[in-house]
Structure formats: structure tokens, C-alpha cells
Amino acid sequence: MSAEPEVIDLDGRPPAESAGAAARSAIRRKTVLRLVAAFVAGVVLGGVGVSQLRDSREQRERLAAVSLVAFPDSVRDGTANGNGVLKLNGQLTVINAGPVPVTIRAASGHGTGVQVRDTGRSPVLRPGGTGSIDIEVHLDCATAFGDEPLSMRFSVETDDEMITEVSYPIATRGSIWHSHSRLWCADTRFPDGDGAEN
């Protein structure tokens, strides 16, 4: 026995252990590569998912941006009931000022002395397109056609079958409805015996 203490070489590896360490090192490298590949795949898939979500949101916002312009177009006929109330049948022209095709499902308007409602026809309007809605207008000869515009409400359906309510003010004073009603209202007698003054 020697009196010298045994020295353990920590830098060196015994030949039997070096093969096991090499296998563990290879397994670690494969695991690290798999984790890096999974991370890269997650980044790519997440980027694609976020991009598709953003595109979908932009499309929904675009479809929700419904814009209409409307004005009185024509009068086919009218009748007065003798009590100062006139009923006109005519058309309202509607322009699709929005970016997507729309179908007008309903239209109505209420103002001082004026009530308007559609008679059931539902035109499809492409972007920038124009269509006519058959309407029925009820007028009080004494109070209709003030300075305030008539507030029209439209129920509009987009291609994705979403229903949106849209409002648009219509100037009735000076319109074709106004000029035609003056003819019928001029003959109307009110309870005090005076004719309508428009």
C-alpha cells in the first residue's frame, strides 16, 4: 500500500462512461432541436392564426359599414280623405353608398305630418347601385313639409345575412311629394273651412 492518497482525475472519463455520456448528449441535442422546432412551428401557426383573425375582423367591419342615400322619386297616384289627410303611392330612390351588396328588407319614416312605409318590395343593391322602393306616404296637409327633414329608417341585410338598421334624413320640402301634395291638398277643406296653405 502506498502512502500517497489516490488522485481522481475529474477531467478524464473512463472509457465505459464516455459511450453513455455521448448517448445522453445526443438525446439532449435531439430534445433541444425538437423544442426549437416546436417553438418555430408555434410562432408560424400563431402568426397565421392572428393574420386570419385580423382579416376576418376587417371583413366583418367592412360588411357592417352599410351606407344608404335616399330621396323621393315619383308619385303614381294619391287620394285625399277630406279631413286634410292625403295618401300618396310612389317610389323612393335608394343608393347603396357602402362597400358591399345589400338587400333592403323594410323602410319607414315618421316626421311632423308625414308617415312613410314601404309596400313590401325588397331590392338588392350592389355597391354604388341604385334601386327604387314602392312606398305609401300619409300626409297631414296642414303640418307636412316643414323645415325638418323626414327621418327614414331602413332595415338592410348584407351578404352574410346580418340585419342592420340604417337611418337617413330626407328633405321633403320642395320634393316631388311636396309638389304633388299641393295639388290634392289645395282642394282639402279643414274643420274651420280654410283650404291648405303650402
GROMACS .gro file of C-alpha atoms in nm:
model
  198
    1MET     CA    1   0.000   0.000   0.000
    2SER     CA    2   0.131   0.327  -0.081
    3ALA     CA    3   0.107   0.619   0.147
    4GLU     CA    4   0.007   0.856  -0.129
    5PRO     CA    5  -0.359   0.937  -0.147
    6GLU     CA    6  -0.532   0.844  -0.467
    7VAL     CA    7  -0.595   1.133  -0.702
    8ILE     CA    8  -0.909   1.133  -0.904
    9ASP     CA    9  -0.882   1.287  -1.245
   10LEU     CA   10  -1.203   1.487  -1.292
   11ASP     CA   11  -1.124   1.591  -1.648
   12GLY     CA   12  -1.089   1.244  -1.781
   13ARG     CA   13  -1.368   0.994  -1.835
   14PRO     CA   14  -1.342   0.628  -1.807
   15PRO     CA   15  -1.399   0.455  -2.142
   16ALA     CA   16  -1.722   0.280  -2.027
   17GLU     CA   17  -1.886   0.602  -1.914
   18SER     CA   18  -1.793   0.806  -2.224
   19ALA     CA   19  -2.024   0.597  -2.450
   20GLY     CA   20  -2.321   0.657  -2.216
   21ALA     CA   21  -2.242   1.027  -2.194
   22ALA     CA   22  -2.226   1.054  -2.572
   23ALA     CA   23  -2.569   0.889  -2.596
   24ARG     CA   24  -2.710   1.129  -2.336
   25SER     CA   25  -2.559   1.425  -2.519
   26ALA     CA   26  -2.717   1.312  -2.848
   27ILE     CA   27  -3.055   1.273  -2.675
   28ARG     CA   28  -3.021   1.624  -2.529
   29ARG     CA   29  -2.938   1.768  -2.871
   30LYS     CA   30  -3.241   1.594  -3.027
   31THR     CA   31  -3.463   1.721  -2.745
   32VAL     CA   32  -3.334   2.076  -2.789
   33LEU     CA   33  -3.386   2.053  -3.166
   34ARG     CA   34  -3.742   1.925  -3.114
   35LEU     CA   35  -3.817   2.209  -2.871
   36VAL     CA   36  -3.676   2.467  -3.114
   37ALA     CA   37  -3.879   2.313  -3.400
   38ALA     CA   38  -4.195   2.318  -3.185
   39PHE     CA   39  -4.130   2.682  -3.094
   40VAL     CA   40  -4.078   2.781  -3.459
   41ALA     CA   41  -4.393   2.591  -3.562
   42GLY     CA   42  -4.589   2.767  -3.286
   43VAL     CA   43  -4.466   3.107  -3.400
   44VAL     CA   44  -4.560   3.033  -3.762
   45LEU     CA   45  -4.903   2.892  -3.674
   46GLY     CA   46  -4.971   3.176  -3.430
   47GLY     CA   47  -4.878   3.434  -3.692
   48VAL     CA   48  -5.106   3.271  -3.949
   49GLY     CA   49  -5.389   3.249  -3.694
   50VAL     CA   50  -5.355   3.614  -3.591
   51SER     CA   51  -5.343   3.719  -3.957
   52GLN     CA   52  -5.661   3.525  -4.036
   53LEU     CA   53  -5.833   3.666  -3.727
   54ARG     CA   54  -5.739   4.021  -3.829
   55ASP     CA   55  -5.860   3.959  -4.188
   56SER     CA   56  -6.188   3.816  -4.056
   57ARG     CA   57  -6.241   4.115  -3.826
   58GLU     CA   58  -6.166   4.360  -4.110
   59GLN     CA   59  -6.416   4.178  -4.333
   60ARG     CA   60  -6.685   4.191  -4.060
   61GLU     CA   61  -6.622   4.563  -4.010
   62ARG     CA   62  -6.637   4.620  -4.386
   63LEU     CA   63  -6.965   4.430  -4.409
   64ALA     CA   64  -7.107   4.623  -4.116
   65ALA     CA   65  -7.033   4.956  -4.285
   66VAL     CA   66  -7.370   4.995  -4.459
   67SER     CA   67  -7.442   5.339  -4.600
   68LEU     CA   68  -7.750   5.449  -4.795
   69VAL     CA   69  -7.866   5.768  -4.964
   70ALA     CA   70  -8.238   5.814  -5.036
   71PHE     CA   71  -8.466   6.073  -5.194
   72PRO     CA   72  -8.830   6.099  -5.311
   73ASP     CA   73  -8.855   5.977  -5.670
   74SER     CA   74  -9.209   5.962  -5.806
   75VAL     CA   75  -9.580   5.970  -5.730
   76ARG     CA   76  -9.817   5.732  -5.911
   77ASP     CA   77 -10.145   5.838  -5.756
   78GLY     CA   78 -10.299   5.987  -5.447
   79THR     CA   79 -10.624   6.031  -5.260
   80ALA     CA   80 -10.742   6.286  -5.004
   81ASN     CA   81 -10.994   6.187  -4.739
   82GLY     CA   82 -11.149   6.533  -4.694
   83ASN     CA   83 -11.011   6.573  -4.340
   84GLY     CA   84 -10.680   6.710  -4.459
   85VAL     CA   85 -10.505   6.372  -4.484
   86LEU     CA   86 -10.354   6.272  -4.816
   87LYS     CA   87 -10.230   5.928  -4.919
   88LEU     CA   88  -9.972   5.913  -5.200
   89ASN     CA   89  -9.840   5.598  -5.369
   90GLY     CA   90  -9.498   5.642  -5.520
   91GLN     CA   91  -9.135   5.546  -5.512
   92LEU     CA   92  -8.829   5.627  -5.307
   93THR     CA   93  -8.490   5.602  -5.479
   94VAL     CA   94  -8.216   5.443  -5.269
   95ILE     CA   95  -7.843   5.444  -5.350
   96ASN     CA   96  -7.604   5.196  -5.186
   97ALA     CA   97  -7.310   5.415  -5.082
   98GLY     CA   98  -7.147   5.129  -4.889
   99PRO     CA   99  -6.881   4.877  -4.993
  100VAL     CA  100  -7.098   4.561  -5.003
  101PRO     CA  101  -7.422   4.449  -5.173
  102VAL     CA  102  -7.732   4.492  -4.957
  103THR     CA  103  -8.098   4.391  -4.967
  104ILE     CA  104  -8.346   4.643  -4.831
  105ARG     CA  105  -8.594   4.447  -4.618
  106ALA     CA  106  -8.805   4.735  -4.484
  107ALA     CA  107  -8.828   5.113  -4.496
  108SER     CA  108  -9.029   5.353  -4.284
  109GLY     CA  109  -9.024   5.717  -4.191
  110HIS     CA  110  -9.201   5.942  -3.942
  111GLY     CA  111  -9.195   6.317  -3.924
  112THR     CA  112  -9.425   6.606  -3.846
  113GLY     CA  113  -9.736   6.541  -4.053
  114VAL     CA  114  -9.568   6.270  -4.264
  115GLN     CA  115  -9.557   5.891  -4.238
  116VAL     CA  116  -9.389   5.669  -4.497
  117ARG     CA  117  -9.378   5.291  -4.525
  118ASP     CA  118  -9.262   5.052  -4.794
  119THR     CA  119  -9.513   4.824  -4.963
  120GLY     CA  120  -9.303   4.507  -4.950
  121ARG     CA  121  -9.063   4.502  -5.245
  122SER     CA  122  -8.702   4.423  -5.144
  123PRO     CA  123  -8.442   4.538  -5.399
  124VAL     CA  124  -8.084   4.409  -5.394
  125LEU     CA  125  -7.835   4.693  -5.439
  126ARG     CA  126  -7.474   4.635  -5.541
  127PRO     CA  127  -7.212   4.886  -5.414
  128GLY     CA  128  -7.281   5.217  -5.587
  129GLY     CA  129  -7.608   5.077  -5.726
  130THR     CA  130  -7.946   5.247  -5.733
  131GLY     CA  131  -8.290   5.098  -5.679
  132SER     CA  132  -8.646   5.206  -5.614
  133ILE     CA  133  -8.875   5.111  -5.329
  134ASP     CA  134  -9.252   5.128  -5.367
  135ILE     CA  135  -9.384   5.338  -5.081
  136GLU     CA  136  -9.704   5.471  -4.933
  137VAL     CA  137  -9.694   5.826  -4.792
  138HIS     CA  138  -9.957   5.961  -4.550
  139LEU     CA  139  -9.954   6.341  -4.520
  140ASP     CA  140 -10.136   6.585  -4.299
  141CYS     CA  141 -10.189   6.873  -4.542
  142ALA     CA  142 -10.177   7.131  -4.261
  143THR     CA  143  -9.848   7.024  -4.099
  144ALA     CA  144  -9.646   6.826  -4.355
  145PHE     CA  145  -9.340   6.965  -4.529
  146GLY     CA  146  -9.183   7.164  -4.252
  147ASP     CA  147  -8.818   7.262  -4.247
  148GLU     CA  148  -8.709   6.945  -4.066
  149PRO     CA  149  -8.608   6.651  -4.285
  150LEU     CA  150  -8.802   6.326  -4.268
  151SER     CA  151  -8.606   6.060  -4.079
  152MET     CA  152  -8.617   5.736  -4.280
  153ARG     CA  153  -8.516   5.401  -4.126
  154PHE     CA  154  -8.408   5.113  -4.344
  155SER     CA  155  -8.372   4.751  -4.239
  156VAL     CA  156  -8.086   4.622  -4.454
  157GLU     CA  157  -7.950   4.268  -4.496
  158THR     CA  158  -7.589   4.210  -4.604
  159ASP     CA  159  -7.448   3.903  -4.784
  160ASP     CA  160  -7.360   3.739  -4.452
  161GLU     CA  161  -7.733   3.755  -4.359
  162MET     CA  162  -7.675   4.017  -4.090
  163ILE     CA  163  -7.960   4.268  -4.048
  164THR     CA  164  -7.858   4.629  -3.988
  165GLU     CA  165  -8.074   4.934  -3.918
  166VAL     CA  166  -7.971   5.245  -4.112
  167SER     CA  167  -8.117   5.597  -4.084
  168TYR     CA  168  -8.111   5.867  -4.349
  169PRO     CA  169  -8.276   6.213  -4.340
  170ILE     CA  170  -8.485   6.304  -4.646
  171ALA     CA  171  -8.573   6.660  -4.738
  172THR     CA  172  -8.943   6.656  -4.828
  173ARG     CA  173  -8.997   7.030  -4.878
  174GLY     CA  174  -8.954   7.104  -5.248
  175SER     CA  175  -8.961   6.732  -5.337
  176ILE     CA  176  -9.189   6.567  -5.590
  177TRP     CA  177  -9.406   6.454  -5.296
  178HIS     CA  178  -9.443   6.818  -5.194
  179SER     CA  179  -9.540   6.941  -5.542
  180HIS     CA  180  -9.795   6.661  -5.594
  181SER     CA  181  -9.948   6.704  -5.249
  182ARG     CA  182 -10.005   7.075  -5.312
  183LEU     CA  183 -10.246   6.982  -5.592
  184TRP     CA  184 -10.451   6.748  -5.374
  185CYS     CA  185 -10.425   6.949  -5.053
  186ALA     CA  186 -10.544   7.269  -5.226
  187ASP     CA  187 -10.893   7.117  -5.257
  188THR     CA  188 -10.899   6.986  -4.900
  189ARG     CA  189 -11.129   7.164  -4.655
  190PHE     CA  190 -11.033   7.177  -4.290
  191PRO     CA  191 -11.278   7.198  -3.999
  192ASP     CA  192 -11.253   7.580  -3.994
  193GLY     CA  193 -11.339   7.589  -4.366
  194ASP     CA  194 -10.998   7.702  -4.496
  195GLY     CA  195 -10.802   7.521  -4.763
  196ALA     CA  196 -10.448   7.406  -4.706
  197GLU     CA  197 -10.182   7.669  -4.749
  198ASN     CA  198  -9.847   7.530  -4.866
   0.00000   0.00000   0.00000
